[in-house]
PDB file of C-alpha atoms in Angstrom:
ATOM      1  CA  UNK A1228      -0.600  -3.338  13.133  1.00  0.00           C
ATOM      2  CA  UNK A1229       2.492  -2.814  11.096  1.00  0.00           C
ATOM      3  CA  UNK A1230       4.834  -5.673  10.971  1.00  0.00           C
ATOM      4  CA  UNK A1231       7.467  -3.752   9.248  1.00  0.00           C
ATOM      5  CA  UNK A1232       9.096  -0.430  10.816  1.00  0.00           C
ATOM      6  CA  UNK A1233      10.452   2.683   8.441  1.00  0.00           C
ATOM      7  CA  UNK A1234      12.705   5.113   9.676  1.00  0.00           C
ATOM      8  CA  UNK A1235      12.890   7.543  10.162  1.00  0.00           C
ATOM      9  CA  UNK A1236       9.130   8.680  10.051  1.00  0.00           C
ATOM     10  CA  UNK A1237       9.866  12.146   8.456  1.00  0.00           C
ATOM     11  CA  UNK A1238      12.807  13.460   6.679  1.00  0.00           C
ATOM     12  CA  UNK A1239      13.387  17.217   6.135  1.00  0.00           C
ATOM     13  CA  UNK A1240      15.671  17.640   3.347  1.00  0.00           C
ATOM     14  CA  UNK A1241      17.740  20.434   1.747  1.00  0.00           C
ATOM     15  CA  UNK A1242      17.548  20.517  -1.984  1.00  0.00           C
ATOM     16  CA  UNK A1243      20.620  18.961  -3.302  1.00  0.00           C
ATOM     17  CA  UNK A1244      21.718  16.329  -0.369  1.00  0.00           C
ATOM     18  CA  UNK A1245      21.360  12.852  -0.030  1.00  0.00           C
ATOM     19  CA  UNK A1246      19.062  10.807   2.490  1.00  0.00           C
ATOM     20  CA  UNK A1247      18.480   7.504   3.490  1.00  0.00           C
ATOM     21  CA  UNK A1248      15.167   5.529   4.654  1.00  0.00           C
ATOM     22  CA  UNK A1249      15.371   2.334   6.462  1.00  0.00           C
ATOM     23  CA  UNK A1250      12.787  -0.296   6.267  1.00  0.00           C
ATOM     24  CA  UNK A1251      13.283  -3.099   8.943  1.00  0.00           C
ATOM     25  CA  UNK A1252      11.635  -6.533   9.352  1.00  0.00           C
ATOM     26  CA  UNK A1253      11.680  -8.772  12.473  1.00  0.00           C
ATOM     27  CA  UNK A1254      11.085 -12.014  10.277  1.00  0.00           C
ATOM     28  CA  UNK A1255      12.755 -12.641   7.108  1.00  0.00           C
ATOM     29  CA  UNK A1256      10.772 -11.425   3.783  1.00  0.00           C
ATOM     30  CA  UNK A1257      10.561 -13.185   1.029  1.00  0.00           C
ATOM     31  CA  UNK A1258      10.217  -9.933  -1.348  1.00  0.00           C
ATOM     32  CA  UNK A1259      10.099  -6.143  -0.567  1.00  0.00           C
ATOM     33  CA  UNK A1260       8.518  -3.570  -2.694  1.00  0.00           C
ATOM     34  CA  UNK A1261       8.881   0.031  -2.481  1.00  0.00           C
ATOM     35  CA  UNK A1262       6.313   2.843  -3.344  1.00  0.00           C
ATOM     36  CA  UNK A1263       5.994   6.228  -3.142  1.00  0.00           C
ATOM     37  CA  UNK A1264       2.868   8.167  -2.267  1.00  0.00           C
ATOM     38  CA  UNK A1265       2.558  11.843  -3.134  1.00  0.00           C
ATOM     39  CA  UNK A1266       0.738  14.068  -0.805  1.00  0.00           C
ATOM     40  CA  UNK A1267      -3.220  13.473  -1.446  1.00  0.00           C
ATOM     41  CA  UNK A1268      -2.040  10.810  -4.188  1.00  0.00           C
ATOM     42  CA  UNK A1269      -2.090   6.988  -4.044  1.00  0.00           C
ATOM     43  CA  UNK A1270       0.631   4.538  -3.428  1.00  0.00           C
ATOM     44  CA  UNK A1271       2.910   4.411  -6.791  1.00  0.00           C
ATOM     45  CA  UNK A1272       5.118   1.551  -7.448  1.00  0.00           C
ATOM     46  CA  UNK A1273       8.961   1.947  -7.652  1.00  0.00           C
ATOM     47  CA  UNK A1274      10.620  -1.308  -7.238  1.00  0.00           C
ATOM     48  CA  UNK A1275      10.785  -4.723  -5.879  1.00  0.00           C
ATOM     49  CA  UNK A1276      13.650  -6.639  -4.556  1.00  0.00           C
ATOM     50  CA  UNK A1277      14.032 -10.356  -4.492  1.00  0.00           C
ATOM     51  CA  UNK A1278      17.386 -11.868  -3.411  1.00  0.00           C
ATOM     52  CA  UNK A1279      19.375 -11.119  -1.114  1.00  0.00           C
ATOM     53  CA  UNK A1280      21.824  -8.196  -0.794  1.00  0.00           C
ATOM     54  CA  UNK A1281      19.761  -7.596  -4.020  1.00  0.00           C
ATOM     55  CA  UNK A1282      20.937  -3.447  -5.566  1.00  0.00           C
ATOM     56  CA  UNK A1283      18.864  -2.014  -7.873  1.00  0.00           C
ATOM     57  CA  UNK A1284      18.999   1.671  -9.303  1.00  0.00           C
ATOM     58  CA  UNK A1285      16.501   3.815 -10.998  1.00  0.00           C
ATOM     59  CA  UNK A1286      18.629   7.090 -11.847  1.00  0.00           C
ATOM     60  CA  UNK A1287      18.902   8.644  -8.404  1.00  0.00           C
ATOM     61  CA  UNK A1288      17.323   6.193  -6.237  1.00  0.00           C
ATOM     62  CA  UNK A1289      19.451   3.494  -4.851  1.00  0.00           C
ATOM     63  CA  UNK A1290      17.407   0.189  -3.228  1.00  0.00           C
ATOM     64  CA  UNK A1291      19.279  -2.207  -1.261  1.00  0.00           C
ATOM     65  CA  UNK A1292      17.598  -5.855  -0.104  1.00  0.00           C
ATOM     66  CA  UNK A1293      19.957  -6.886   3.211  1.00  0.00           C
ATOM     67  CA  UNK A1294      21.726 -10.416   3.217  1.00  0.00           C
ATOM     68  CA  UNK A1295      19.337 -11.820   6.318  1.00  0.00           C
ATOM     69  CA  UNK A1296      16.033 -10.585   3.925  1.00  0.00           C
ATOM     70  CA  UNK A1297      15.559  -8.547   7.098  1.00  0.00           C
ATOM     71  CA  UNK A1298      15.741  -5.192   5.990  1.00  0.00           C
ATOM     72  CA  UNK A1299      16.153  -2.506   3.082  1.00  0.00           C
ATOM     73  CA  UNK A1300      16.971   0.750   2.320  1.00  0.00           C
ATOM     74  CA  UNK A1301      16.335   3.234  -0.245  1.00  0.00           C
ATOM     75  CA  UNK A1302      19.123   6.317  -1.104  1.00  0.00           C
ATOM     76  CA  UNK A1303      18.317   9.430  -2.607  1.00  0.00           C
ATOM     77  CA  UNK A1304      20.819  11.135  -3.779  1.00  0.00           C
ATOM     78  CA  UNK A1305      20.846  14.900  -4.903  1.00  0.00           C
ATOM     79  CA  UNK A1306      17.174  15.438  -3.429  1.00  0.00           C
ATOM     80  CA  UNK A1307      15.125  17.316  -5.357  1.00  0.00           C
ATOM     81  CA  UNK A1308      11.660  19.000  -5.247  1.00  0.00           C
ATOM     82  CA  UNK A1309       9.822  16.174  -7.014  1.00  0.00           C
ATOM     83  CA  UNK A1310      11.021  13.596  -4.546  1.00  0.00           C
ATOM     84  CA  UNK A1311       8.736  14.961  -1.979  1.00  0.00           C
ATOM     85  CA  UNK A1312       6.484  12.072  -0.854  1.00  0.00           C
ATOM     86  CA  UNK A1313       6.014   9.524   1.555  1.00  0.00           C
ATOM     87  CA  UNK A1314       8.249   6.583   0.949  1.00  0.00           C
ATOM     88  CA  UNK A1315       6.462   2.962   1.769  1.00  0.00           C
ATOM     89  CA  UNK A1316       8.278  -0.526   1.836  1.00  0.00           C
ATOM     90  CA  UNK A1317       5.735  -3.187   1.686  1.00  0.00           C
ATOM     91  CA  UNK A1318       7.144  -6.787   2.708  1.00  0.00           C
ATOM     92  CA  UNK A1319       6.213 -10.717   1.950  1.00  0.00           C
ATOM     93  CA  UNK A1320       6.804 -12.615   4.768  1.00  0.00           C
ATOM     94  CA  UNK A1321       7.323 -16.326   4.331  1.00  0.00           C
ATOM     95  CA  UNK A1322       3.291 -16.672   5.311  1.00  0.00           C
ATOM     96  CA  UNK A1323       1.979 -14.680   2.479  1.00  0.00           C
ATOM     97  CA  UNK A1324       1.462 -12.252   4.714  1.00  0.00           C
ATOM     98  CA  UNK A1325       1.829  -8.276   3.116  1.00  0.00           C
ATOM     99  CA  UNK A1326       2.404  -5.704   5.547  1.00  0.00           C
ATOM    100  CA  UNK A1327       3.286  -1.838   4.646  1.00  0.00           C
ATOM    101  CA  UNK A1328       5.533  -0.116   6.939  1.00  0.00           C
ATOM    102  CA  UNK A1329       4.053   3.192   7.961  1.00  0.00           C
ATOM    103  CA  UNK A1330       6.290   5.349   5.730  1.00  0.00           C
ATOM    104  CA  UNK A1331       9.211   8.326   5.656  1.00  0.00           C
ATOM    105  CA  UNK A1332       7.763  11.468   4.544  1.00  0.00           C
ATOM    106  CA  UNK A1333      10.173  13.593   2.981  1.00  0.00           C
ATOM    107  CA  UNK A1334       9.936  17.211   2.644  1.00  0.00           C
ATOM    108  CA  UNK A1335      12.521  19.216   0.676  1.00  0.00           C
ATOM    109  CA  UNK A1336      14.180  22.921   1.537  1.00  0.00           C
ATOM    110  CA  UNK A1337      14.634  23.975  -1.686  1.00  0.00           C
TER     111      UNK A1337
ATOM    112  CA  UNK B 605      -4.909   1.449 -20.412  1.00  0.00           C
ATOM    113  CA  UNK B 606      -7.031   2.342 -17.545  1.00  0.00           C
ATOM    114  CA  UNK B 607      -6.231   1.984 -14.405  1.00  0.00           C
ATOM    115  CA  UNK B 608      -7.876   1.217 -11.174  1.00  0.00           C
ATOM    116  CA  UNK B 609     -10.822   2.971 -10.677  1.00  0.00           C
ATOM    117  CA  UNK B 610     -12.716   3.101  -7.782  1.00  0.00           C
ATOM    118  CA  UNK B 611     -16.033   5.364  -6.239  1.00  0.00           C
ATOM    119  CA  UNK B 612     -17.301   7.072  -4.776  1.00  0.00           C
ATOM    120  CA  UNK B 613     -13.947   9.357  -4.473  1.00  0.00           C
ATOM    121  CA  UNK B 614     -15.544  10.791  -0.980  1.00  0.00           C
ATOM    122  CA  UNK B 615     -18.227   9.553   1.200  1.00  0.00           C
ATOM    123  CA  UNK B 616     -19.548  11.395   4.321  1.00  0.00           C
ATOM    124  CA  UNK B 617     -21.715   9.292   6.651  1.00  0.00           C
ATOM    125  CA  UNK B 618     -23.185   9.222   9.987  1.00  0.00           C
ATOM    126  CA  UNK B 619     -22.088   6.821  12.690  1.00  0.00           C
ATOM    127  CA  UNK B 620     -24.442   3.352  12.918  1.00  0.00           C
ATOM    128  CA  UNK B 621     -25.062   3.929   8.762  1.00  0.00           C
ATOM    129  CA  UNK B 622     -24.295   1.430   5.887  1.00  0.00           C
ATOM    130  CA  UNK B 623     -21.885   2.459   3.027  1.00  0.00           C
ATOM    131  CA  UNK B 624     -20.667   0.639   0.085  1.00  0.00           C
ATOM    132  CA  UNK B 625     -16.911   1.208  -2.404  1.00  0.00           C
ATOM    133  CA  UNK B 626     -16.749  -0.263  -5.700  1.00  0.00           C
ATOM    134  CA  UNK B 627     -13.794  -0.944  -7.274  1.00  0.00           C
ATOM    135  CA  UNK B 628     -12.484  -1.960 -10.783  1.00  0.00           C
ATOM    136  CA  UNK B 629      -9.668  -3.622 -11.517  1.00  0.00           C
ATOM    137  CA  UNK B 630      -6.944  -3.492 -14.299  1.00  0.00           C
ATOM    138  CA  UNK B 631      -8.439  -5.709 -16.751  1.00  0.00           C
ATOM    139  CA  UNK B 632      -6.520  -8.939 -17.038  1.00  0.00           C
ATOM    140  CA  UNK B 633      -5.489  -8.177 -13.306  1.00  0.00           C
ATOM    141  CA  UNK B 634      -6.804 -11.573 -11.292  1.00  0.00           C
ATOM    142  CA  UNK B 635      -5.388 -10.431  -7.791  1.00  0.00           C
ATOM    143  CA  UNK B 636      -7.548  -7.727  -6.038  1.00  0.00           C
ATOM    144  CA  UNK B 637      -6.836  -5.736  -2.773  1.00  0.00           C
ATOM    145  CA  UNK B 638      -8.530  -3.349  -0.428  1.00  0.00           C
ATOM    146  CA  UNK B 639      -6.822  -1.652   2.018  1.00  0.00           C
ATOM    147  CA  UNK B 640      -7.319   0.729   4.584  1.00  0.00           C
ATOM    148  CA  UNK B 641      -5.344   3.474   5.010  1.00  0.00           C
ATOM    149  CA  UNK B 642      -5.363   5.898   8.133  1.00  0.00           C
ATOM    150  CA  UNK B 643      -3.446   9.508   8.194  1.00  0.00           C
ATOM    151  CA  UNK B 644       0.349   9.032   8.796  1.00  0.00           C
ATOM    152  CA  UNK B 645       0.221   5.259   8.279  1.00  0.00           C
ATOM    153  CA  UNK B 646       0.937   2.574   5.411  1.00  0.00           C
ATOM    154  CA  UNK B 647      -2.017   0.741   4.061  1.00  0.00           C
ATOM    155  CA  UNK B 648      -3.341  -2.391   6.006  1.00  0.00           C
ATOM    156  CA  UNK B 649      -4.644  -4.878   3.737  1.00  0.00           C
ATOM    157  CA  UNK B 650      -7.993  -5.575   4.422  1.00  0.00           C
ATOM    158  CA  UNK B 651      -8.480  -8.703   2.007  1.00  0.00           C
ATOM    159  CA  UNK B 652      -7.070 -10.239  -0.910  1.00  0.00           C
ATOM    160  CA  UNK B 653      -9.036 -11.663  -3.898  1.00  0.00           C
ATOM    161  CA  UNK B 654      -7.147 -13.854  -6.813  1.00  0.00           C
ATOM    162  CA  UNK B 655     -10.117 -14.359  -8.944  1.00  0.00           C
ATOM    163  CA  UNK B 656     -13.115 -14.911  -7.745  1.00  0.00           C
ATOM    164  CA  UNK B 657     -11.753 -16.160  -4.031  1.00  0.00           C
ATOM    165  CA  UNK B 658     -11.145 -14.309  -0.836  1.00  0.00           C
ATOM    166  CA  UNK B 659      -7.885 -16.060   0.119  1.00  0.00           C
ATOM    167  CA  UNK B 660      -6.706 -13.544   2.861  1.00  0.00           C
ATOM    168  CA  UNK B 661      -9.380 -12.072   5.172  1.00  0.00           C
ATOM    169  CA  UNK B 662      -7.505 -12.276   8.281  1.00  0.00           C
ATOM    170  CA  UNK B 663      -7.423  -8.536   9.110  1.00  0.00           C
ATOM    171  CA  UNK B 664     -10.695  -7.911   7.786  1.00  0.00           C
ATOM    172  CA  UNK B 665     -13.169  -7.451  10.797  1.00  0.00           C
ATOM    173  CA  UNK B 666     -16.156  -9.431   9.608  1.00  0.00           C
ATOM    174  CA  UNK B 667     -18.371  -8.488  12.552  1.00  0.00           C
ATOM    175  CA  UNK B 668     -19.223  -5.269  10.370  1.00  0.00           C
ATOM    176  CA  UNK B 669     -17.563  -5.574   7.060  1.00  0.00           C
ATOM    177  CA  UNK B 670     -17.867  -7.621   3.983  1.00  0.00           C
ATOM    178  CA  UNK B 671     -16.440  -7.941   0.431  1.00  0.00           C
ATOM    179  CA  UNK B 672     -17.147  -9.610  -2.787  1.00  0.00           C
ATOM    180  CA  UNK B 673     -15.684 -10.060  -6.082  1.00  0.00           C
ATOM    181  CA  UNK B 674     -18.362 -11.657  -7.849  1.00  0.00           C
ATOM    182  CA  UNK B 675     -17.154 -12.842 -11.760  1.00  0.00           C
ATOM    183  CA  UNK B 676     -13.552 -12.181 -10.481  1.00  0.00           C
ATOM    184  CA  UNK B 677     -13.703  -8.764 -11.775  1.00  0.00           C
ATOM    185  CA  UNK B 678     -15.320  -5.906  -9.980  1.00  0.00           C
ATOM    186  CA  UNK B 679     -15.452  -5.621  -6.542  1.00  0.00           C
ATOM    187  CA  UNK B 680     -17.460  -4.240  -3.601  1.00  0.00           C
ATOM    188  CA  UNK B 681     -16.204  -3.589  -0.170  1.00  0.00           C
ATOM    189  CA  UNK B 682     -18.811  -2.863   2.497  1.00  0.00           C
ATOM    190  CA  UNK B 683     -19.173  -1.341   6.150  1.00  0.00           C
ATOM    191  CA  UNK B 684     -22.586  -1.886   8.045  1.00  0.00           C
ATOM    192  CA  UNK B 685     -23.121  -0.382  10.608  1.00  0.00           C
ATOM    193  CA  UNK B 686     -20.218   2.334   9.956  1.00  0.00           C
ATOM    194  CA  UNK B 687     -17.933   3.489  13.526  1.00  0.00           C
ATOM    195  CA  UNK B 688     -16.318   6.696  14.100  1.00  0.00           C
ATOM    196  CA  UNK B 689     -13.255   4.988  14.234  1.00  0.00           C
ATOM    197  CA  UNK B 690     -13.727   3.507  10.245  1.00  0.00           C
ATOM    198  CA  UNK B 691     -12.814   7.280   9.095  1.00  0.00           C
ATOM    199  CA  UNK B 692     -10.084   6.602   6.654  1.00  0.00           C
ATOM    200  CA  UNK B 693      -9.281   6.212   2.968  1.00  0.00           C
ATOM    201  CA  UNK B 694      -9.867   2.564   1.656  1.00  0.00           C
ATOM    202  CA  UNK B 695      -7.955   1.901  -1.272  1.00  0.00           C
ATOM    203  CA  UNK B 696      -8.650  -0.680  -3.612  1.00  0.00           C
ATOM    204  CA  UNK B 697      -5.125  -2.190  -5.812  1.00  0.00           C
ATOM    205  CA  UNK B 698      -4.629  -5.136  -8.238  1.00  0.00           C
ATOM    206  CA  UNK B 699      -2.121  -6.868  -9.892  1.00  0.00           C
ATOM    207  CA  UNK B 700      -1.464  -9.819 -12.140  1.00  0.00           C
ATOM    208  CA  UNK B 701      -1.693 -13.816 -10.858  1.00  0.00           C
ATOM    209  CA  UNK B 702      -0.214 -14.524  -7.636  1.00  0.00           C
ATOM    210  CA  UNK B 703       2.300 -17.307  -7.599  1.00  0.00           C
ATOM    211  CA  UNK B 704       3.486 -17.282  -4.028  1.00  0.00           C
ATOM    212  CA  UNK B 705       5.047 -14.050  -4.677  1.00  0.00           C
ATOM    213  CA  UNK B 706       4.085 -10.797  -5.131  1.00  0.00           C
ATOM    214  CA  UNK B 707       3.736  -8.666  -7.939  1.00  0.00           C
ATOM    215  CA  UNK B 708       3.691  -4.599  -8.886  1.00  0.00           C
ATOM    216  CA  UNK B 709       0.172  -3.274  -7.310  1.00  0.00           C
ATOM    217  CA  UNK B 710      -1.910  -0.682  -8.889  1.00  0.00           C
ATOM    218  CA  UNK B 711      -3.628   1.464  -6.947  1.00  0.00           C
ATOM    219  CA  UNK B 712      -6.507   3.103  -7.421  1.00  0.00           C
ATOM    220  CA  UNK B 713      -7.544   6.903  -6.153  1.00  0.00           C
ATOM    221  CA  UNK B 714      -9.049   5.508  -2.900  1.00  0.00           C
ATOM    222  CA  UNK B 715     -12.322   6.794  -1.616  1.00  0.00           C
ATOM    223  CA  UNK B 716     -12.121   8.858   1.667  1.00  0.00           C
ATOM    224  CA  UNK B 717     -14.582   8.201   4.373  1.00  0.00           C
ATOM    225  CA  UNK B 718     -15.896  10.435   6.838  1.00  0.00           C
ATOM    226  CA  UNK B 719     -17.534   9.179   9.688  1.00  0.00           C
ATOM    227  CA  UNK B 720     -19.892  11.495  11.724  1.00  0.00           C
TER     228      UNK B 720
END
């Protein structure tokens, strides 16, 4: 089963407002990696975060690694059409264990 | 460059009946990974490969499935006898040399399985 937990499971958007998904760990990661999966696509990389409070940007996306390695969240801002998707964090835990959360799905009102 | 291509892209099987995915890797990519991934949930790593060498089969039930990576390139992930319950998409990913850390995973189409 999942040892990482996303929420919220879906998020129903209207075009033009910001969101946030929450990816939550109960033991502390050594990495996390973020993808995105469009509908009947495969997982696509976005972004991997290493240290902690770690911020990275890629134009309107805003990743966030927490202090405790615990946890991380991704921001949309100014949602758009093309951001529809599923949003997956995929952790390291300090066994070399990967686990995937089981995603936000986003769906957008344009 | 390619990516990671896998086959069949479907497969449609009875219950109690063998079936085989292939996957190829990114060349140069040493780490290989199938998952398995059910509707409305992440992928669940089924085993990881860095070469040659199965060095994480802990979720992979081995009563009824195997995998090899023989040459450390392509690899072949099979289910024998097949359950209703293996109906999913396994998707096969790789990525450059493991060092205790992970790297950016490509994945590949996945094949969907359908269990009758």
């Amino acid at each position: 089963g999942q040892q990482v937990m996303q929420i919220p499971q879906y998020q129903h958007v209207q075009e033009g407002e910001d969101f946030t998904t929450y990816c939550n760990s109960s033991t502390t990661l050594s990495n996390i990696q973020w993808y995105k999966q469009r509908p009947g696509g495969h997982p696509v990389f976005l972004i991997q975060l290493v240290k902690s409070g770690e911020v990275k940007k890629q134009k309107r996306l805003t990743f966030q690694f927490g202090e405790a390695k615990k946890n991380s969240s991704l921001h949309i801002t100014a949602t758009q059409t093309t951001d529809v998707g599923t949003y997956f964090c995929a952790g390291l835990r300090g066994d070399y264990k990967l686990s995937f959360g089981a995603g936000t799905t986003v769906t957008v009102r344009a | 460059e390619a990516g990671v291509v896998q086959s069949p892209r479907y497969k449609i099987i009875e219950k109690k009946q063998p079936v085989a995915f292939w996957c190829n890797p990114i060349s140069g990519h040493n780490t290989l990974y199938w998952y398995r991934q059910n509707l409305g949930q992440g992928p669940e790593l089924l085993i990881r490969y860095e070469n040659e060498e199965a060095v994480d089969d802990s979720q992979l039930p081995k009563d009824r499935f195997s995998a090899e990576r023989l040459k450390g390139v392509d690899s072949t992930l099979k289910i024998q006898p097949a359950e209703l319950g293996d109906s999913a998409v396994y998707l096969c990913a790789s990525s450059s040399s493991w060092s205790g850390s992970i790297y950016e995973q490509y994945f590949g189409p996945g094949t969907r399985l359908t269990v009758t």
